[in-house]
CSV table of C-alpha atoms in Angstrom, one decimal:
chain,number,residue,atom,x,y,z
B,1,MET,CA,65.5,121.7,131.6
B,2,ARG,CA,62.3,123.8,132.5
B,3,PRO,CA,59.3,123.2,130.0
B,4,ARG,CA,59.6,126.8,128.6
B,5,ALA,CA,63.4,125.7,127.7
B,6,TRP,CA,62.1,122.7,125.9
B,7,VAL,CA,59.5,124.9,123.8
B,8,LEU,CA,62.4,126.6,122.5
B,9,VAL,CA,64.4,123.9,121.9
B,10,LEU,CA,62.0,122.2,119.6
B,11,ALA,CA,61.4,125.2,117.7
B,12,VAL,CA,65.2,125.7,116.9
B,13,VAL,CA,65.7,122.1,116.2
B,14,TYR,CA,62.7,122.1,113.8
B,15,ALA,CA,64.0,125.6,112.2
B,16,LEU,CA,67.4,123.9,111.6
B,17,ILE,CA,66.2,120.7,110.1
B,18,GLN,CA,64.5,123.0,107.7
B,19,LEU,CA,67.6,124.4,106.3
B,20,ALA,CA,67.9,121.1,104.4
B,21,ASN,CA,65.0,122.5,101.9
B,22,VAL,CA,65.3,126.3,101.5
B,23,THR,CA,64.5,125.9,97.9
B,24,GLY,CA,62.1,123.5,95.8
B,25,ARG,CA,59.1,123.8,98.1
B,26,SER,CA,56.8,125.9,95.8
B,27,THR,CA,53.6,124.9,94.3
B,28,PRO,CA,52.0,126.6,91.3
B,29,ASP,CA,50.1,129.0,93.4
B,30,SER,CA,53.3,130.0,95.5
B,31,LYS,CA,54.5,132.7,92.9
B,32,ASN,CA,50.8,134.1,92.8
B,33,TYR,CA,51.2,135.0,96.7
B,34,LEU,CA,54.6,136.2,96.1
B,35,SER,CA,53.9,138.5,93.4
B,36,TYR,CA,51.1,140.0,95.6
B,37,ALA,CA,53.3,140.4,98.5
B,38,LEU,CA,56.3,142.1,96.1
B,39,SER,CA,53.4,144.4,94.7
B,40,LEU,CA,52.5,145.6,98.3
B,41,ARG,CA,56.1,146.4,98.8
B,42,GLY,CA,55.9,148.8,96.1
B,43,GLU,CA,57.1,146.7,93.2
B,44,GLY,CA,55.8,147.2,89.6
B,45,LYS,CA,54.1,144.2,87.6
B,46,HIS,CA,57.5,143.5,85.7
B,47,ARG,CA,59.8,143.7,88.6
B,48,ALA,CA,57.4,141.6,90.7
B,49,ALA,CA,57.3,139.0,87.8
B,50,ALA,CA,60.8,138.8,87.5
B,51,ALA,CA,61.4,138.2,91.1
B,52,ALA,CA,58.7,135.5,91.3
B,53,ILE,CA,59.7,133.8,88.1
B,54,ASP,CA,63.5,133.6,89.1
B,55,TRP,CA,62.4,132.4,92.6
B,56,ALA,CA,60.2,129.7,91.1
B,57,CYS,CA,62.6,128.5,88.3
B,58,GLU,CA,65.3,128.4,90.9
B,59,GLY,CA,63.4,125.9,92.7
B,60,GLU,CA,62.4,123.8,89.8
B,61,ALA,CA,66.2,123.9,89.0
B,62,SER,CA,67.2,122.8,92.6
B,63,ILE,CA,64.9,119.8,92.2
B,64,ALA,CA,65.9,118.7,88.9
B,65,ALA,CA,69.6,118.7,90.1
B,66,ARG,CA,68.6,116.7,93.2
B,67,ARG,CA,66.7,114.1,91.2
B,68,GLN,CA,69.4,113.8,88.4
B,69,SER,CA,72.0,113.3,91.4
B,70,VAL,CA,70.4,110.1,92.3
B,71,ASP,CA,69.0,108.8,89.1
B,72,VAL,CA,70.5,105.5,88.4
B,73,VAL,CA,71.0,106.2,84.6
B,74,ARG,CA,71.9,110.1,84.5
B,75,PHE,CA,73.7,110.6,88.0
B,76,HIS,CA,77.1,111.1,86.2
B,77,ARG,CA,75.7,113.5,83.7
B,78,ALA,CA,76.3,117.4,83.9
B,79,ASP,CA,74.3,119.5,86.5
B,80,PRO,CA,71.0,120.3,84.7
B,81,SER,CA,70.3,123.3,86.9
B,82,ALA,CA,71.3,126.0,84.3
B,83,GLU,CA,69.4,124.6,81.4
B,84,VAL,CA,66.2,123.9,83.6
B,85,PHE,CA,66.3,127.4,85.0
B,86,ALA,CA,66.4,128.9,81.6
B,87,ARG,CA,63.8,126.9,80.0
B,88,CYS,CA,61.7,127.4,83.0
B,89,ARG,CA,62.1,131.3,83.0
B,90,GLU,CA,61.6,131.4,79.3
B,91,ARG,CA,58.3,129.5,79.7
B,92,GLU,CA,57.2,131.8,82.3
B,93,TRP,CA,57.8,134.9,80.5
B,94,ARG,CA,56.3,134.1,77.3
B,95,ASN,CA,53.0,133.4,79.3
B,96,VAL,CA,53.2,136.6,81.6
B,97,GLY,CA,54.5,138.7,78.6
B,98,ALA,CA,51.7,137.9,76.5
B,99,ARG,CA,49.2,138.5,79.3
B,100,LEU,CA,50.7,141.9,80.2
B,101,ALA,CA,50.8,142.9,76.6
B,102,ALA,CA,47.0,142.1,76.2
B,103,GLY,CA,46.2,144.4,78.9
B,104,GLN,CA,46.1,142.1,81.9
B,105,THR,CA,47.6,144.4,84.6
B,106,GLY,CA,44.9,145.1,87.1
B,107,GLY,CA,45.2,144.1,90.8
B,108,HIS,CA,48.2,143.1,92.8
B,109,THR,CA,49.1,139.9,91.7
B,110,VAL,CA,51.1,139.2,88.2
B,111,PRO,CA,48.8,137.4,85.7
B,112,PHE,CA,50.4,134.0,85.5
B,113,MET,CA,46.7,132.6,84.9
B,114,PRO,CA,43.5,134.0,83.2
B,115,ASP,CA,42.0,137.0,85.2
B,116,ARG,CA,39.2,135.1,86.7
B,117,PHE,CA,41.6,132.6,88.3
B,118,MET,CA,43.9,135.7,89.5
B,119,ARG,CA,40.5,137.1,91.1
B,120,ILE,CA,40.8,134.3,93.5
B,121,PHE,CA,44.2,135.3,94.8
B,122,GLU,CA,43.2,139.0,94.9
B,123,ALA,CA,40.6,138.2,97.6
B,124,ARG,CA,43.5,136.7,99.7
B,125,PRO,CA,45.6,139.5,100.9
B,126,GLY,CA,46.4,137.9,104.4
B,127,TYR,CA,49.3,135.8,103.4
B,128,PRO,CA,50.9,138.3,101.2
B,129,VAL,CA,50.7,140.9,103.8
B,130,PHE,CA,52.3,138.3,106.2
B,131,LEU,CA,55.3,137.8,103.6
B,132,VAL,CA,56.2,141.5,103.3
B,133,PRO,CA,58.3,142.0,106.4
B,134,PHE,CA,60.3,139.0,105.7
B,135,LEU,CA,60.8,139.7,102.2
B,136,ALA,CA,62.1,143.2,103.2
B,137,VAL,CA,64.6,141.9,105.8
B,138,PHE,CA,65.9,138.7,103.9
B,139,GLY,CA,64.9,139.0,100.2
B,140,VAL,CA,62.9,136.6,98.4
B,141,GLU,CA,64.7,133.3,98.7
B,142,TRP,CA,65.1,133.5,102.5
B,143,GLY,CA,62.3,135.3,103.2
B,144,MET,CA,59.8,132.9,102.0
B,145,TRP,CA,61.8,130.0,104.1
B,146,ALA,CA,61.8,132.4,107.1
B,147,ALA,CA,57.9,133.0,106.9
B,148,GLY,CA,57.3,129.3,106.6
B,149,VAL,CA,59.6,128.6,109.6
B,150,VAL,CA,57.7,131.2,111.7
B,151,ALA,CA,54.3,130.3,110.5
B,152,THR,CA,55.0,126.4,111.6
B,153,VAL,CA,56.7,127.2,114.6
B,154,ALA,CA,53.8,129.6,115.7
B,155,GLY,CA,51.6,126.8,115.0
B,156,GLY,CA,53.5,124.4,117.3
B,157,VAL,CA,53.8,126.7,120.3
B,158,LEU,CA,49.8,127.2,119.7
B,159,VAL,CA,49.1,123.6,120.1
B,160,LEU,CA,51.0,123.7,123.3
B,161,LEU,CA,49.2,126.7,124.3
B,162,VAL,CA,46.0,124.7,123.8
B,163,LEU,CA,46.9,121.7,125.6
B,164,ARG,CA,48.3,123.9,128.5
B,165,SER,CA,44.8,125.6,128.6
B,166,LEU,CA,43.5,122.3,129.5
B,167,ARG,CA,45.9,121.9,132.5
B,168,ALA,CA,47.7,118.9,130.7
B,169,PRO,CA,51.0,118.1,132.0
B,170,ALA,CA,54.0,119.9,130.3
B,171,GLY,CA,55.3,116.5,128.7
B,172,VAL,CA,51.6,116.1,127.1
B,173,CYS,CA,52.0,119.6,125.7
B,174,LEU,CA,55.2,119.1,124.4
B,175,THR,CA,54.3,115.9,122.7
B,176,GLY,CA,51.6,118.0,120.8
B,177,GLN,CA,54.2,120.6,119.6
B,178,ALA,CA,56.5,118.0,118.6
B,179,LEU,CA,53.4,116.0,116.6
B,180,TYR,CA,52.7,119.4,114.9
B,181,TYR,CA,56.1,119.6,113.5
B,182,VAL,CA,56.5,115.7,112.4
B,183,LEU,CA,52.9,115.0,111.0
B,184,PRO,CA,51.9,116.7,107.7
B,185,CYS,CA,50.8,119.8,109.5
B,186,GLY,CA,54.3,120.8,109.7
B,187,THR,CA,55.3,119.8,106.1
B,188,THR,CA,52.2,121.6,104.9
B,189,ALA,CA,52.7,124.6,106.8
B,190,MET,CA,56.2,125.2,105.6
B,191,ARG,CA,55.3,125.4,102.0
B,192,PRO,CA,55.0,128.8,100.7
B,193,MET,CA,51.2,128.7,100.6
B,194,ALA,CA,48.6,130.0,103.0
B,195,GLU,CA,48.1,126.7,104.8
B,196,GLY,CA,50.8,127.6,107.4
B,197,LEU,CA,48.4,130.7,108.4
B,198,LEU,CA,45.4,128.7,108.0
B,199,LEU,CA,46.4,126.1,110.5
B,200,ALA,CA,47.8,128.9,112.9
B,201,LEU,CA,44.8,130.8,113.0
B,202,THR,CA,42.3,127.7,113.3
B,203,LEU,CA,44.6,126.9,116.4
B,204,VAL,CA,44.1,130.1,117.9
B,205,ALA,CA,40.4,129.8,117.6
B,206,VAL,CA,40.5,126.3,119.4
B,207,TRP,CA,42.7,127.9,122.2
B,208,GLY,CA,40.1,130.6,122.3
B,209,GLY,CA,37.2,127.9,122.5
B,210,ALA,CA,39.1,126.0,125.3
B,211,LEU,CA,39.4,129.2,127.2
B,212,ALA,CA,35.9,130.1,127.2
B,213,LEU,CA,34.9,126.5,128.2
B,214,ASP,CA,37.2,126.9,131.1
B,215,GLY,CA,35.2,130.0,132.4
B,216,ARG,CA,37.6,132.7,130.7
B,217,VAL,CA,34.9,133.7,128.2
B,218,ARG,CA,36.0,137.2,127.1
B,219,ALA,CA,39.5,136.2,126.5
B,220,GLY,CA,38.1,133.3,124.4
B,221,VAL,CA,35.7,135.2,122.5
B,222,TRP,CA,38.4,137.6,121.5
B,223,LEU,CA,40.5,134.9,120.2
B,224,VAL,CA,37.8,133.2,118.4
B,225,GLY,CA,36.5,136.3,116.9
B,226,GLY,CA,39.7,137.4,116.0
B,227,ALA,CA,40.9,134.3,114.4
B,228,LEU,CA,37.7,134.4,112.1
B,229,ALA,CA,38.4,138.0,111.2
B,230,ALA,CA,42.0,137.1,110.2
B,231,LEU,CA,41.0,134.0,108.4
B,232,PHE,CA,38.5,136.1,106.2
B,233,THR,CA,41.6,137.9,104.9
B,234,VAL,CA,43.7,134.6,104.3
B,235,LYS,CA,41.1,132.6,102.8
B,236,HIS,CA,37.3,133.5,103.4
B,237,SER,CA,36.1,129.9,102.8
B,238,GLN,CA,37.9,128.8,105.9
B,239,ALA,CA,36.6,131.4,107.9
B,240,LEU,CA,33.0,130.4,106.8
B,241,PHE,CA,33.5,126.8,107.4
B,242,LEU,CA,35.2,127.5,110.8
B,243,GLY,CA,32.4,129.6,111.8
B,244,LEU,CA,29.7,127.0,111.1
B,245,ALA,CA,31.8,124.2,112.7
B,246,LEU,CA,32.0,126.0,115.9
B,247,ALA,CA,28.4,127.1,115.9
B,248,ALA,CA,27.5,123.2,115.4
B,249,ALA,CA,29.5,122.3,118.1
B,250,GLY,CA,28.2,124.7,120.4
B,251,ALA,CA,25.0,123.6,119.7
B,252,LEU,CA,25.6,120.1,120.1
B,253,ILE,CA,27.1,120.6,123.3
B,254,ALA,CA,24.3,122.8,124.6
B,255,VAL,CA,21.7,120.1,123.7
B,256,ARG,CA,23.8,117.4,125.3
B,257,ARG,CA,24.0,119.2,128.5
B,258,ARG,CA,20.3,120.2,128.6
B,259,ARG,CA,19.4,116.6,128.1
B,260,ARG,CA,21.4,115.5,131.0
B,261,GLY,CA,20.0,118.4,133.0
B,262,ARG,CA,23.3,120.4,133.3
B,263,PRO,CA,23.5,124.1,132.8
B,264,VAL,CA,24.8,124.9,129.3
B,265,GLY,CA,27.5,127.4,130.5
B,266,ARG,CA,28.3,131.0,129.2
B,267,GLY,CA,31.4,129.7,127.5
B,268,VAL,CA,29.4,127.2,125.2
B,269,VAL,CA,26.9,129.7,124.2
B,270,ALA,CA,29.8,132.4,123.5
B,271,VAL,CA,31.6,130.1,121.3
B,272,ALA,CA,28.4,129.1,119.3
B,273,VAL,CA,27.4,132.7,119.0
B,274,THR,CA,30.8,133.9,118.1
B,275,GLY,CA,30.9,131.1,115.4
B,276,ALA,CA,27.6,131.7,113.9
B,277,CYS,CA,28.2,135.5,113.9
B,278,GLY,CA,31.8,134.9,112.0
B,279,ALA,CA,29.8,132.7,109.4
B,280,VAL,CA,27.1,135.3,108.8
B,281,GLY,CA,29.7,138.0,108.6
B,282,THR,CA,31.7,136.1,106.1
B,283,LEU,CA,28.9,135.7,103.8
B,284,LEU,CA,27.8,139.3,103.9
B,285,LEU,CA,31.5,140.9,103.8
B,286,ALA,CA,32.4,138.5,100.6
B,287,ALA,CA,29.2,139.6,99.0
B,288,LEU,CA,29.9,143.3,99.7
B,289,LEU,CA,33.6,143.0,98.4
B,290,SER,CA,32.4,141.1,95.2
B,291,HIS,CA,34.8,138.0,96.3
B,292,PRO,CA,34.5,135.0,93.8
B,293,SER,CA,31.2,133.1,94.8
B,294,GLN,CA,31.0,129.2,95.1
B,295,SER,CA,29.7,129.0,91.4
B,296,GLU,CA,33.0,130.7,90.2
B,297,SER,CA,35.0,128.5,92.5
B,298,LEU,CA,33.0,125.3,90.9
B,299,GLN,CA,33.7,126.6,87.4
B,300,ASP,CA,37.4,126.9,88.0
B,301,LEU,CA,37.6,123.4,89.3
B,302,LEU,CA,35.5,121.7,86.4
B,303,THR,CA,37.3,124.0,83.8
B,304,HIS,CA,40.8,123.2,85.0
B,305,HIS,CA,41.5,127.0,85.9
B,306,PHE,CA,39.2,128.4,83.3
B,307,ALA,CA,41.1,126.7,80.6
B,308,ARG,CA,38.0,125.3,79.0
B,309,PRO,CA,34.5,126.7,78.6
B,310,ASP,CA,32.2,127.2,81.6
B,311,ARG,CA,30.3,124.0,82.3
B,312,GLU,CA,26.4,124.4,81.6
B,313,ARG,CA,25.4,122.3,84.6
B,314,PRO,CA,28.2,122.6,87.1
B,315,TRP,CA,26.5,121.6,90.1
B,316,ALA,CA,25.1,118.4,88.8
B,317,GLU,CA,28.6,117.6,87.6
B,318,PHE,CA,29.9,118.5,90.9
B,319,TRP,CA,27.8,116.1,92.9
B,320,GLN,CA,28.4,113.4,90.3
B,321,LEU,CA,32.2,114.1,90.8
B,322,GLN,CA,31.7,113.8,94.8
B,323,GLN,CA,30.0,110.5,94.5
B,324,ARG,CA,33.2,109.3,92.6
B,325,PHE,CA,35.9,110.9,94.6
B,326,TRP,CA,35.2,109.8,98.1
B,327,PRO,CA,35.0,106.1,97.4
B,328,GLU,CA,38.4,106.4,95.4
B,329,TRP,CA,39.7,108.4,98.0
B,330,LEU,CA,38.5,106.0,100.9
B,331,ARG,CA,40.3,103.3,99.0
B,332,ARG,CA,43.4,104.8,98.8
B,333,GLN,CA,43.3,105.4,102.6
B,334,LEU,CA,42.6,102.1,103.4
B,335,TRP,CA,45.7,101.0,101.5
B,336,GLU,CA,47.8,103.2,103.6
B,337,PRO,CA,45.5,103.6,106.6
B,338,LEU,CA,47.7,105.9,108.9
B,339,PHE,CA,45.6,108.9,108.3
B,340,LEU,CA,42.3,107.1,109.2
B,341,ALA,CA,44.0,105.5,112.2
B,342,ALA,CA,45.6,108.9,113.4
B,343,LEU,CA,42.0,110.3,113.2
B,344,ALA,CA,40.5,107.5,115.2
B,345,ALA,CA,43.0,107.8,118.1
B,346,GLY,CA,42.7,111.5,118.0
B,347,ALA,CA,38.8,111.4,118.3
B,348,TRP,CA,39.5,108.8,121.2
B,349,GLY,CA,41.9,111.1,123.1
B,350,ALA,CA,39.9,114.2,122.6
B,351,LEU,CA,36.4,113.0,123.4
B,352,ARG,CA,37.3,110.9,126.4
B,353,GLY,CA,37.3,111.9,129.9
B,354,PRO,CA,36.0,115.2,131.5
B,355,ARG,CA,37.3,117.2,128.5
B,356,ARG,CA,34.6,115.8,126.1
B,357,ALA,CA,33.2,119.4,125.3
B,358,PHE,CA,36.5,120.4,124.5
B,359,GLY,CA,36.9,117.2,122.1
B,360,VAL,CA,33.9,118.2,120.4
B,361,LEU,CA,35.5,121.7,119.4
B,362,VAL,CA,38.5,119.9,118.1
B,363,VAL,CA,36.4,117.6,115.9
B,364,ALA,CA,34.6,120.5,114.7
B,365,ALA,CA,37.6,122.5,113.9
B,366,ALA,CA,39.3,119.4,112.0
B,367,SER,CA,36.3,118.6,110.0
B,368,THR,CA,36.9,122.0,108.1
B,369,GLY,CA,39.7,120.2,106.4
B,370,VAL,CA,37.3,117.4,105.2
B,371,LEU,CA,34.9,120.4,104.0
B,372,THR,CA,37.8,122.1,102.2
B,373,GLN,CA,38.6,118.7,100.6
B,374,ALA,CA,34.8,118.3,99.5
B,375,GLY,CA,34.9,121.7,98.0
B,376,HIS,CA,37.7,120.4,95.7
B,377,PRO,CA,37.2,116.7,94.6
B,378,ASP,CA,40.4,116.8,92.9
B,379,MET,CA,43.2,113.8,93.7
B,380,ALA,CA,45.8,116.0,91.9
B,381,ILE,CA,45.9,119.2,94.1
B,382,TRP,CA,49.2,118.7,95.8
B,383,GLY,CA,48.3,115.6,97.8
B,384,GLY,CA,46.8,116.1,101.1
B,385,ARG,CA,47.3,119.8,101.6
B,386,LEU,CA,43.6,120.6,101.3
B,387,ILE,CA,42.5,118.2,104.1
B,388,VAL,CA,45.5,119.2,106.2
B,389,LEU,CA,43.5,120.7,108.9
B,390,ALA,CA,42.0,117.2,109.9
B,391,TRP,CA,45.5,116.5,111.1
B,392,LEU,CA,44.7,118.9,113.8
B,393,LEU,CA,42.6,116.1,115.6
B,394,PRO,CA,45.4,113.7,115.9
B,395,VAL,CA,48.2,116.5,117.0
B,396,LEU,CA,45.6,117.5,119.9
B,397,GLY,CA,43.9,114.1,120.6
B,398,LEU,CA,47.0,111.9,120.7
B,399,PRO,CA,48.8,113.7,123.4
B,400,LEU,CA,45.6,113.6,125.5
B,401,LEU,CA,45.1,109.9,124.8
B,402,LEU,CA,48.6,109.3,126.5
B,403,GLU,CA,48.1,111.6,129.3
B,404,PRO,CA,47.3,108.8,131.7
B,405,LEU,CA,50.8,107.4,131.2
B,406,VAL,CA,52.4,110.4,131.7
B,407,ARG,CA,50.5,111.3,134.9
B,408,GLY,CA,51.0,107.7,135.9
B,409,ARG,CA,54.8,107.7,135.5
B,410,VAL,CA,55.7,111.1,136.5
B,411,ALA,CA,55.5,112.8,139.6
B,412,LEU,CA,53.3,116.0,139.2
B,413,PRO,CA,54.5,119.1,141.0
B,414,ALA,CA,51.9,120.4,143.6
B,415,GLN,CA,50.5,123.1,141.3
B,416,GLU,CA,49.9,120.6,138.4
B,417,ARG,CA,48.1,118.2,140.9
B,418,ALA,CA,46.0,121.1,142.0
B,419,ASP,CA,45.1,122.0,138.5
B,420,LEU,CA,44.3,118.5,137.6
B,421,ALA,CA,41.9,118.4,140.5
B,422,HIS,CA,40.4,121.7,139.2
B,423,SER,CA,39.6,120.4,135.8
B,424,MET,CA,38.3,117.1,137.1
B,425,ARG,CA,35.7,119.0,139.1
C-alpha cells in the first residue's frame, strides 16, 4: 500500500482498539469540562449537572464491575454496577445540590468544587468548545469517546507531518505515528481531559518550527503563532511554557550558529520572536482577563483544592516541596527506567546529524512537560499525565534514531533520494 493508505490504516486500527474502553476513562476533572461543554450547548445548570454526573457515575460503575469480575474472592457475586451507580449519583448530587442551593451558580461549569477551584476551569474554554460538536452528534457517552479518538488520531498524524517536513522516509514517519499511539501520549490523549489537545497543538507548533527552519518561514510562523493562541484557550500555562521554550531554543540555536560563523537564518529568528511574543502576550492577556494567577494555583496545590485554609508562606513551602519531590520522582523512575531510557534515546535521535537545530526545538517543546510537572509536584495527580508532553521527545526522536537502518535497507525512490540530498546540504 501507499504511505497515505498506511496513515489511514494506523488511525482506523487505533480507533477500533479504543472500543475496548468506551467508558471508565474519566478523571475527577473530566466532568468539569463536560459540564462546561453542555453549558455552551445551552443546557441549564441542573441538566448539565445531571448529564455530567450520570456519565461519570456510569464510568465508575463500569470500572467496579470489571474489577469484581476478576477479583479472586468476589468474582462470583452479583454485578455491582447498579449499586455503585446509585451511590455515586447520590454522593455527587448531595455535593452539587448544596452548592447550587448556596448560590454558586456563576460561570459555565457545574459547581462540583469550591468557586475558587472552578475558576481555573472557567479560564479554559478551548477543550469544552472542541467537545460541543461531538456531544451534539453522538451524545455524551459516545461523544466524549469520539472526541478523544479524534484528538489522539490528529496527534499521531501531526507527528507524521513533522517527520515528513524533515524529509524522513515514509517508514520513519509511520513509525512516529505508531509510537504516538502506543506510548503514554496516546493513552493520556484519549482521556476526557485537555491533554489530547495540548499534545496536538504543541505538535502544530513543532511542525511550524520545522517548516521555518527549512525556509518556509511564513507558513511556520503562522503555525507557531496559531498554536500558541489556541493553547491559550485550552490551558494558558502551556502557551506560556511553550512560548518561553521556543524563544530559548531559537536563542540557543542563534548563539551556536554565530559562534561557528554561520548565518543565524530567518527561520530561527522567526521562531524565537514568535515564541517570545506568545509568552508576553499570554501574560498580558491572562492579566487582562483576570485568569487565576500563579499564586492562586499554588494555593490550590497546597490546600488540596481549597479544602484547607490558605498557606501563609506558600512559595517557601512550594520550594521545600520541590526539593523533596524530585529526588523521590527520580528514585521511582530509576526503579522502572523506561521513561528515562526513552528520553535519552529520543534526545540522541533528535540531536544527531544535520537536523540538530530541529532537535533543539523538540527538546524545548518536550521540556514543557517537565515544567508542568514542576508546577504541580504531586505524585497523586493521575500518574504521568502532567509530564506527558515530555514523551514527544522519544516519539519524534526514536524514529530519527532508526532512520539510518531504514535508509540502509530500503531502496529509496528517486524523489526521496533528492529530498535527502537537499536536507543534507
